[in-house]
Coordinates of N, CA and C in Angstrom, one line a residue:
M168 N 232.3 47.8 110.0 CA 231.9 48.2 111.4 C 231.1 49.5 111.3
E169 N 230.0 49.5 112.1 CA 229.1 50.7 112.1 C 229.7 51.7 113.0
A170 N 229.4 53.0 112.7 CA 229.9 54.0 113.5 C 229.0 54.2 114.8
P171 N 229.4 54.8 115.8 CA 228.5 55.0 116.9 C 227.4 56.0 116.5
C172 N 226.3 56.0 117.3 CA 225.1 56.6 116.9 C 225.3 58.1 116.5
P173 N 225.9 58.9 117.3 CA 226.0 60.3 116.9 C 226.7 60.4 115.5
D174 N 227.8 59.7 115.3 CA 228.5 59.8 114.1 C 227.7 59.2 112.9
K175 N 226.9 58.1 113.2 CA 226.1 57.4 112.3 C 225.0 58.4 111.7
I176 N 224.4 59.2 112.6 CA 223.4 60.1 112.2 C 224.0 61.1 111.2
W177 N 225.2 61.7 111.5 CA 225.9 62.6 110.6 C 226.2 62.0 109.2
Q178 N 226.8 60.8 109.3 CA 227.1 60.1 108.1 C 225.9 59.8 107.2
D179 N 224.8 59.3 107.8 CA 223.7 59.0 107.0 C 223.0 60.3 106.4
A180 N 223.1 61.3 107.2 CA 222.5 62.6 106.6 C 223.3 63.1 105.4
G181 N 224.6 63.0 105.6 CA 225.5 63.5 104.5 C 225.3 62.5 103.3
G182 N 225.3 61.2 103.5 CA 225.2 60.2 102.5 C 223.8 60.4 101.8
A183 N 222.8 60.6 102.6 CA 221.4 60.9 101.9 C 221.4 62.2 101.1
F184 N 222.0 63.2 101.7 CA 222.2 64.4 100.8 C 222.8 64.2 99.5
A185 N 223.9 63.5 99.5 CA 224.6 63.1 98.2 C 223.7 62.5 97.3
I186 N 223.0 61.4 97.8 CA 222.1 60.6 96.9 C 221.1 61.5 96.4
G187 N 220.4 62.3 97.2 CA 219.4 63.1 96.6 C 219.9 64.2 95.7
Y188 N 221.1 64.7 95.9 CA 221.6 65.7 95.1 C 221.9 65.1 93.7
V189 N 222.6 64.0 93.7 CA 223.0 63.3 92.4 C 221.6 62.8 91.7
L190 N 220.7 62.2 92.4 CA 219.5 61.7 91.8 C 218.7 62.9 91.1
M191 N 218.6 64.0 91.8 CA 217.8 65.1 91.3 C 218.7 65.7 90.1
G192 N 220.0 65.7 90.2 CA 220.9 66.2 89.1 C 220.6 65.4 87.8
V193 N 220.5 64.1 88.0 CA 220.2 63.2 86.7 C 218.8 63.5 86.2
V194 N 217.9 63.7 87.1 CA 216.6 64.0 86.6 C 216.5 65.3 86.0
N195 N 217.2 66.3 86.6 CA 217.2 67.7 86.0 C 217.8 67.7 84.7
I196 N 218.9 66.9 84.5 CA 219.6 66.9 83.3 C 218.5 66.5 82.1
G197 N 217.8 65.4 82.4 CA 216.9 64.9 81.4 C 215.8 66.0 81.2
L198 N 215.2 66.5 82.3 CA 214.2 67.5 82.1 C 214.6 68.7 81.4
G199 N 215.8 69.1 81.8 CA 216.4 70.3 81.2 C 216.5 70.3 79.6
F200 N 217.0 69.1 79.2 CA 217.1 68.9 77.8 C 215.8 68.7 77.1
K201 N 214.8 68.2 77.8 CA 213.6 67.9 77.2 C 212.7 69.2 77.1
R202 N 212.7 70.0 78.2 CA 211.8 71.1 78.2 C 212.4 72.4 77.8
S203 N 213.5 72.5 77.6 CA 214.2 73.8 77.2 C 214.1 74.1 75.8
P204 N 214.2 75.4 75.4 CA 214.3 75.8 73.9 C 215.5 75.3 73.4
P205 N 215.5 74.9 72.1 CA 216.7 74.3 71.5 C 218.0 75.1 71.6
N206 N 218.0 76.4 71.5 CA 219.2 77.2 71.5 C 219.7 77.5 73.0
K207 N 218.9 77.1 74.0 CA 219.4 77.4 75.3 C 219.4 76.2 76.4
R208 N 219.5 75.0 75.8 CA 219.4 73.8 76.5 C 220.4 73.7 77.7
V209 N 221.7 74.0 77.3 CA 222.7 73.9 78.5 C 222.4 74.9 79.6
L210 N 222.1 76.2 79.2 CA 221.8 77.3 80.3 C 220.7 76.8 81.1
Y211 N 219.5 76.3 80.5 CA 218.4 75.9 81.1 C 218.6 74.8 82.1
T212 N 219.4 73.8 81.6 CA 219.7 72.6 82.4 C 220.5 73.0 83.7
F213 N 221.6 73.8 83.5 CA 222.3 74.2 84.6 C 221.5 75.1 85.6
A214 N 220.6 75.9 85.0 CA 219.7 76.6 86.0 C 218.8 75.7 86.9
L215 N 218.3 74.6 86.2 CA 217.5 73.6 86.9 C 218.3 72.9 88.0
L216 N 219.6 72.7 87.6 CA 220.5 72.0 88.5 C 220.7 72.8 89.8
R217 N 221.1 74.1 89.5 CA 221.4 75.0 90.7 C 220.2 75.2 91.5
K218 N 219.0 75.2 91.0 CA 217.8 75.6 91.7 C 217.3 74.4 92.5
K219 N 217.1 73.2 91.8 CA 216.3 72.1 92.5 C 217.2 71.0 93.2
S220 N 218.4 70.8 92.7 CA 219.2 69.7 93.3 C 219.6 69.9 94.8
P221 N 219.9 71.1 95.2 CA 220.2 71.3 96.7 C 219.0 71.1 97.5
K222 N 217.8 71.5 97.0 CA 216.6 71.3 97.8 C 216.3 69.8 97.9
F223 N 216.4 69.1 96.9 CA 216.1 67.7 96.9 C 217.1 66.9 97.8
G224 N 218.4 67.3 97.7 CA 219.4 66.7 98.5 C 219.1 67.0 100.0
G225 N 218.7 68.2 100.3 CA 218.3 68.6 101.7 C 217.2 67.8 102.2
N226 N 216.2 67.6 101.3 CA 215.1 66.8 101.8 C 215.5 65.3 102.1
F227 N 216.4 64.8 101.3 CA 217.0 63.4 101.6 C 217.8 63.5 102.9
A228 N 218.5 64.5 103.0 CA 219.3 64.6 104.3 C 218.4 64.6 105.5
I229 N 217.2 65.3 105.4 CA 216.3 65.3 106.6 C 215.8 64.0 106.9
W230 N 215.5 63.3 105.8 CA 214.9 61.9 105.9 C 215.9 61.0 106.6
G231 N 217.3 61.1 106.1 CA 218.3 60.3 106.5 C 218.6 60.5 107.9
S232 N 218.6 61.8 108.4 CA 218.9 62.1 109.8 C 217.8 61.6 110.7
L233 N 216.6 61.9 110.3 CA 215.4 61.4 111.2 C 215.5 59.8 111.2
F234 N 215.7 59.2 110.1 CA 215.7 57.8 110.2 C 216.9 57.3 111.1
S235 N 218.0 57.7 110.9 CA 219.1 57.4 111.8 C 218.9 57.7 113.2
G236 N 218.3 58.8 113.5 CA 218.0 59.3 114.8 C 217.0 58.2 115.5
F237 N 216.0 57.9 114.7 CA 215.0 57.1 115.3 C 215.6 55.6 115.5
D238 N 216.5 55.2 114.5 CA 217.0 53.9 114.6 C 218.0 53.8 115.8
C239 N 218.8 54.8 116.0 CA 219.7 54.8 117.2 C 218.9 54.8 118.5
T240 N 217.8 55.7 118.5 CA 217.0 55.8 119.7 C 216.4 54.4 120.1
L241 N 215.8 53.8 119.0 CA 215.2 52.5 119.3 C 216.2 51.4 119.7
S242 N 217.4 51.5 119.1 CA 218.5 50.5 119.5 C 218.9 50.7 120.9
Y243 N 218.9 52.0 121.4 CA 219.2 52.3 122.8 C 218.1 51.9 123.8
I244 N 216.9 52.1 123.4 CA 215.7 51.8 124.2 C 215.6 50.3 124.3
R245 N 215.7 49.6 123.2 CA 215.4 48.2 123.1 C 216.7 47.3 123.4
K246 N 217.8 47.9 123.5 CA 219.1 47.2 123.8 C 219.4 46.1 122.9
T247 N 218.8 46.2 121.6 CA 219.1 45.2 120.5 C 219.2 45.8 119.2
E248 N 220.0 45.2 118.4 CA 220.2 45.6 117.0 C 219.6 44.4 116.1
D249 N 218.3 44.6 115.7 CA 217.7 43.7 114.8 C 216.9 44.4 113.7
T250 N 216.1 43.7 113.0 CA 215.5 44.2 111.8 C 214.2 45.0 112.3
V251 N 213.7 44.9 113.5 CA 212.6 45.7 113.9 C 213.0 47.1 114.0
N252 N 214.1 47.5 114.4 CA 214.5 48.9 114.6 C 214.4 49.7 113.3
P253 N 215.1 49.3 112.3 CA 214.9 50.0 111.0 C 213.6 50.1 110.5
I254 N 212.8 49.0 110.6 CA 211.4 49.1 110.1 C 210.6 50.1 110.9
A255 N 210.7 50.0 112.2 CA 210.0 51.0 113.0 C 210.5 52.5 112.8
A256 N 211.8 52.5 112.6 CA 212.4 53.9 112.3 C 211.8 54.4 111.0
G257 N 211.7 53.6 110.0 CA 211.1 54.0 108.7 C 209.7 54.4 108.8
A258 N 208.9 53.8 109.6 CA 207.5 54.0 109.9 C 207.5 55.4 110.6
L259 N 208.2 55.6 111.7 CA 208.2 56.8 112.4 C 208.6 58.0 111.6
T260 N 209.7 57.8 110.7 CA 210.1 58.8 109.9 C 209.1 59.2 108.9
G261 N 208.5 58.2 108.3 CA 207.4 58.6 107.3 C 206.3 59.3 107.9
G262 N 205.8 58.9 109.1 CA 204.8 59.5 109.8 C 205.1 61.0 110.3
I263 N 206.3 61.1 110.8 CA 206.7 62.5 111.2 C 206.7 63.5 110.0
L264 N 207.4 63.0 108.9 CA 207.5 63.9 107.7 C 206.2 64.2 107.1
A265 N 205.1 63.4 107.3 CA 203.8 63.7 106.7 C 202.8 64.2 107.7
A266 N 203.3 64.6 108.9 CA 202.4 65.0 110.0 C 201.7 66.3 109.7
R267 N 202.3 67.2 108.8 CA 201.6 68.5 108.5 C 200.4 68.3 107.6
S268 N 200.3 67.2 107.0 CA 199.2 66.8 106.0 C 198.0 66.2 106.7
G269 N 198.1 65.9 108.0 CA 197.0 65.4 108.8 C 197.2 64.0 109.1
W270 N 196.3 63.5 110.0 CA 196.5 62.1 110.5 C 196.4 61.0 109.4
K271 N 195.4 61.1 108.5 CA 195.3 60.2 107.4 C 196.6 60.0 106.6
H272 N 197.1 61.1 106.1 CA 198.3 61.0 105.4 C 199.5 60.6 106.2
S273 N 199.6 61.0 107.4 CA 200.6 60.6 108.4 C 200.7 59.1 108.5
V274 N 199.5 58.5 108.8 CA 199.4 57.0 109.0 C 199.8 56.4 107.7
Q275 N 199.4 56.8 106.5 CA 199.7 56.2 105.3 C 201.2 56.3 105.0
A276 N 201.7 57.4 105.3 CA 203.1 57.6 105.1 C 204.0 56.7 106.0
A277 N 203.5 56.6 107.2 CA 204.2 55.7 108.2 C 204.1 54.3 107.8
A278 N 202.9 53.9 107.2 CA 202.8 52.5 106.8 C 203.7 52.2 105.6
F279 N 203.7 53.1 104.7 CA 204.6 53.1 103.5 C 206.1 53.1 103.9
G280 N 206.5 53.9 104.8 CA 207.9 54.0 105.3 C 208.2 52.6 105.9
G281 N 207.4 52.1 106.8 CA 207.7 50.8 107.4 C 207.8 49.6 106.4
I282 N 206.8 49.6 105.4 CA 206.9 48.6 104.5 C 208.1 48.7 103.5
F283 N 208.4 49.9 103.1 CA 209.5 50.2 102.3 C 210.9 49.7 102.9
I284 N 211.0 50.1 104.1 CA 212.2 49.7 104.9 C 212.1 48.2 105.1
G285 N 211.0 47.6 105.4 CA 210.9 46.1 105.6 C 211.3 45.4 104.4
I286 N 210.9 45.9 103.2 CA 211.3 45.2 102.0 C 212.9 45.4 101.8
I287 N 213.5 46.4 102.1 CA 214.9 46.6 102.0 C 215.6 45.7 103.0
E288 N 215.1 45.6 104.2 CA 215.7 44.7 105.2 C 215.5 43.3 104.8
A289 N 214.4 42.8 104.1 CA 214.2 41.5 103.7 C 215.2 41.1 102.5
F290 N 215.4 42.1 101.7 CA 216.4 41.9 100.6 C 217.8 41.8 101.1
Q291 N 218.1 42.6 102.1 CA 219.4 42.7 102.6 C 219.7 41.2 103.4
H292 N 218.7 40.8 104.1 CA 218.7 39.5 104.8 C 218.9 38.4 103.9
M293 N 218.2 38.5 102.7 CA 218.3 37.4 101.7 C 219.7 37.5 101.0
M294 N 220.2 38.6 100.8 CA 221.5 38.7 100.2 C 222.7 38.2 101.2
Q295 N 222.4 38.6 102.4 CA 223.4 38.1 103.5 C 223.4 36.6 103.6
K296 N 222.2 36.0 103.5 CA 222.2 34.5 103.6 C 222.9 33.9 102.4
R297 N 222.7 34.5 101.2 CA 223.3 34.0 99.9 C 224.8 34.1 100.1
M298 N 225.3 35.3 100.6 CA 226.7 35.5 100.7 C 227.3 34.6 101.7
Q299 N 226.6 34.3 102.7 CA 227.1 33.4 103.8 C 227.3 32.0 103.3
A300 N 226.2 31.5 102.4 CA 226.3 30.2 101.9 C 227.4 30.1 100.9
Q301 N 227.6 31.1 100.1 CA 228.8 31.1 99.2 C 230.1 31.1 100.0
Q302 N 230.2 31.8 101.0 CA 231.4 31.8 101.8 C 231.7 30.4 102.4
E303 N 230.6 29.9 102.9 CA 230.8 28.4 103.5 C 231.2 27.4 102.5
E304 N 230.6 27.6 101.2 CA 231.0 26.7 100.2 C 232.4 27.0 99.7
M305 N 232.9 28.2 99.7 CA 234.2 28.4 99.2 C 235.2 27.9 100.3
T306 N 234.9 28.0 101.6 CA 235.7 27.5 102.7 C 235.8 26.1 102.6
Q307 N 234.6 25.3 102.3 CA 234.7 23.9 102.2 C 235.6 23.5 101.0
Q308 N 235.5 24.2 99.9 CA 236.3 23.8 98.7 C 237.8 24.1 99.1
H309 N 238.1 25.1 99.8 CA 239.5 25.4 100.2 C 239.9 24.3 101.0
L310 N 239.2 23.9 102.0 CA 239.6 22.8 102.8 C 239.9 21.5 102.2
E311 N 239.0 21.3 101.3 CA 239.1 20.0 100.4 C 240.4 20.0 99.6
E312 N 240.6 21.2 98.9 CA 241.8 21.4 98.1 C 243.1 21.3 99.0
R313 N 243.1 21.8 100.2 CA 244.2 21.8 101.1 C 244.4 20.3 101.6
K314 N 243.4 19.6 101.8 CA 243.5 18.3 102.2 C 244.1 17.4 101.1
R315 N 243.6 17.6 99.9 CA 244.1 16.9 98.7 C 245.6 17.2 98.5
Y316 N 246.0 18.6 98.7 CA 247.4 18.9 98.5 C 248.2 18.3 99.5
E317 N 247.8 18.2 100.7 CA 248.6 17.5 101.8 C 248.7 16.0 101.6
E318 N 247.6 15.3 101.0 CA 247.8 14.1 100.7 C 248.8 13.8 99.6
E319 N 248.6 14.6 98.5 CA 249.7 14.5 97.4 C 251.1 14.7 97.9
R320 N 251.2 15.7 98.7 CA 252.6 16.0 99.3 C 253.2 14.8 100.0
K321 N 252.4 14.2 100.9 CA 252.8 13.0 101.7 C 253.2 11.9 100.7
Q322 N 252.3 11.8 99.7 CA 252.6 10.7 98.8 C 253.9 10.9 97.9
R323 N 254.1 12.2 97.5 CA 255.4 12.6 96.9 C 256.6 12.3 97.8
E324 N 256.4 12.7 99.1 CA 257.6 12.4 100.0 C 257.8 10.9 100.3
G325 N 256.8 10.2 100.4 CA 256.9 8.7 100.5 C 257.6 8.1 99.2
E326 N 257.3 8.7 98.1 CA 257.9 8.1 96.8 C 259.5 8.5 96.9
R327 N 259.7 9.7 97.2 CA 261.1 10.2 97.3 C 261.9 9.4 98.3
K328 N 261.3 9.1 99.4 CA 262.0 8.2 100.4 C 262.3 6.8 99.9
K329 N 261.3 6.3 99.1 CA 261.6 5.0 98.5 C 262.6 5.1 97.4
L330 N 262.6 6.1 96.7 CA 263.6 6.3 95.7 C 265.0 6.5 96.4
N331 N 265.1 7.2 97.4 CA 266.3 7.4 98.1 C 266.8 6.1 98.7
E332 N 265.9 5.4 99.3 CA 266.3 4.1 99.9 C 266.8 3.1 98.8
N333 N 266.0 3.0 97.7 CA 266.4 2.1 96.7 C 267.8 2.6 96.0
G334 N 268.1 3.9 95.9 CA 269.3 4.4 95.4 C 270.4 4.2 96.4
K335 N 270.3 4.3 97.6 CA 271.2 3.9 98.6 C 271.5 2.5 98.7
S336 N 270.5 1.6 98.6 CA 270.7 0.2 98.6 C 271.5 -0.2 97.3
K337 N 271.2 0.3 96.2 CA 271.9 0.1 94.9 C 273.4 0.5 95.1
K338 N 273.6 1.7 95.6 CA 275.0 2.1 95.9 C 275.8 1.2 96.8
N339 N 275.1 0.7 97.8 CA 275.7 -0.2 98.8 C 276.0 -1.5 98.0
K340 N 275.1 -2.0 97.3 CA 275.4 -3.2 96.6 C 276.6 -3.1 95.6
Q341 N 276.5 -1.8 94.9 CA 277.7 -1.6 94.0 C 279.0 -1.5 94.7
Q342 N 278.9 -0.9 95.8 CA 280.1 -0.7 96.7 C 280.7 -2.1 97.1
Q343 N 279.7 -2.9 97.6 CA 280.0 -4.2 98.0 C 280.6 -5.1 96.8
N344 N 280.0 -4.9 95.7 CA 280.4 -5.7 94.5 C 281.8 -5.2 94.1
G345 N 282.0 -3.8 94.2 CA 283.4 -3.3 93.8 C 284.4 -3.8 94.8
E346 N 284.1 -4.0 96.1 CA 285.0 -4.5 97.0 C 285.3 -6.0 96.8
N347 N 284.3 -6.6 96.5 CA 284.4 -8.1 96.1 C 285.3 -8.3 94.9
D348 N 285.1 -7.5 93.9 CA 285.9 -7.5 92.7 C 287.5 -7.2 93.0
L349 N 287.7 -6.4 94.0 CA 289.1 -6.0 94.4 C 289.8 -7.2 95.1
D350 N 289.0 -7.9 95.9 CA 289.6 -9.1 96.6 C 289.9 -10.2 95.7

């Protein structure tokens, strides 16, 4: 279940910060070991981590909070939760973040943001359909197994009843034969 919009904005900003921080940390570890002098690799790597990772995480947090804010605003205005909202939010976020570079760059960033989020939404929709098909298949298999189990159980109960009836009739015959022998 998704959080309400104000909480969602904070959660997405924090999650985006963590993603950016970790991603830049991995990149800086690689760059630190590659570019540093052999005797100061660890110090150089940690200096890069302290210097660049928080900035990159902050940039991701700004992107995440803008995106979530636009997504929530569009959901409120349109009164719907569909794939158009995130795509438009991605385009608006890209355009706003590139606004200082001029109209041309802003439009390009908006187009890229919308297309990028559109690809993510398409992939998410495809995976959701696949999971739904698997769930339906598993449910159908479960129902078939349950039906087979019920049929087998009824068959076993029928066999037990027959055996009990046969056993009772044999006992009755033996008892009758025993009474006849006594006479």
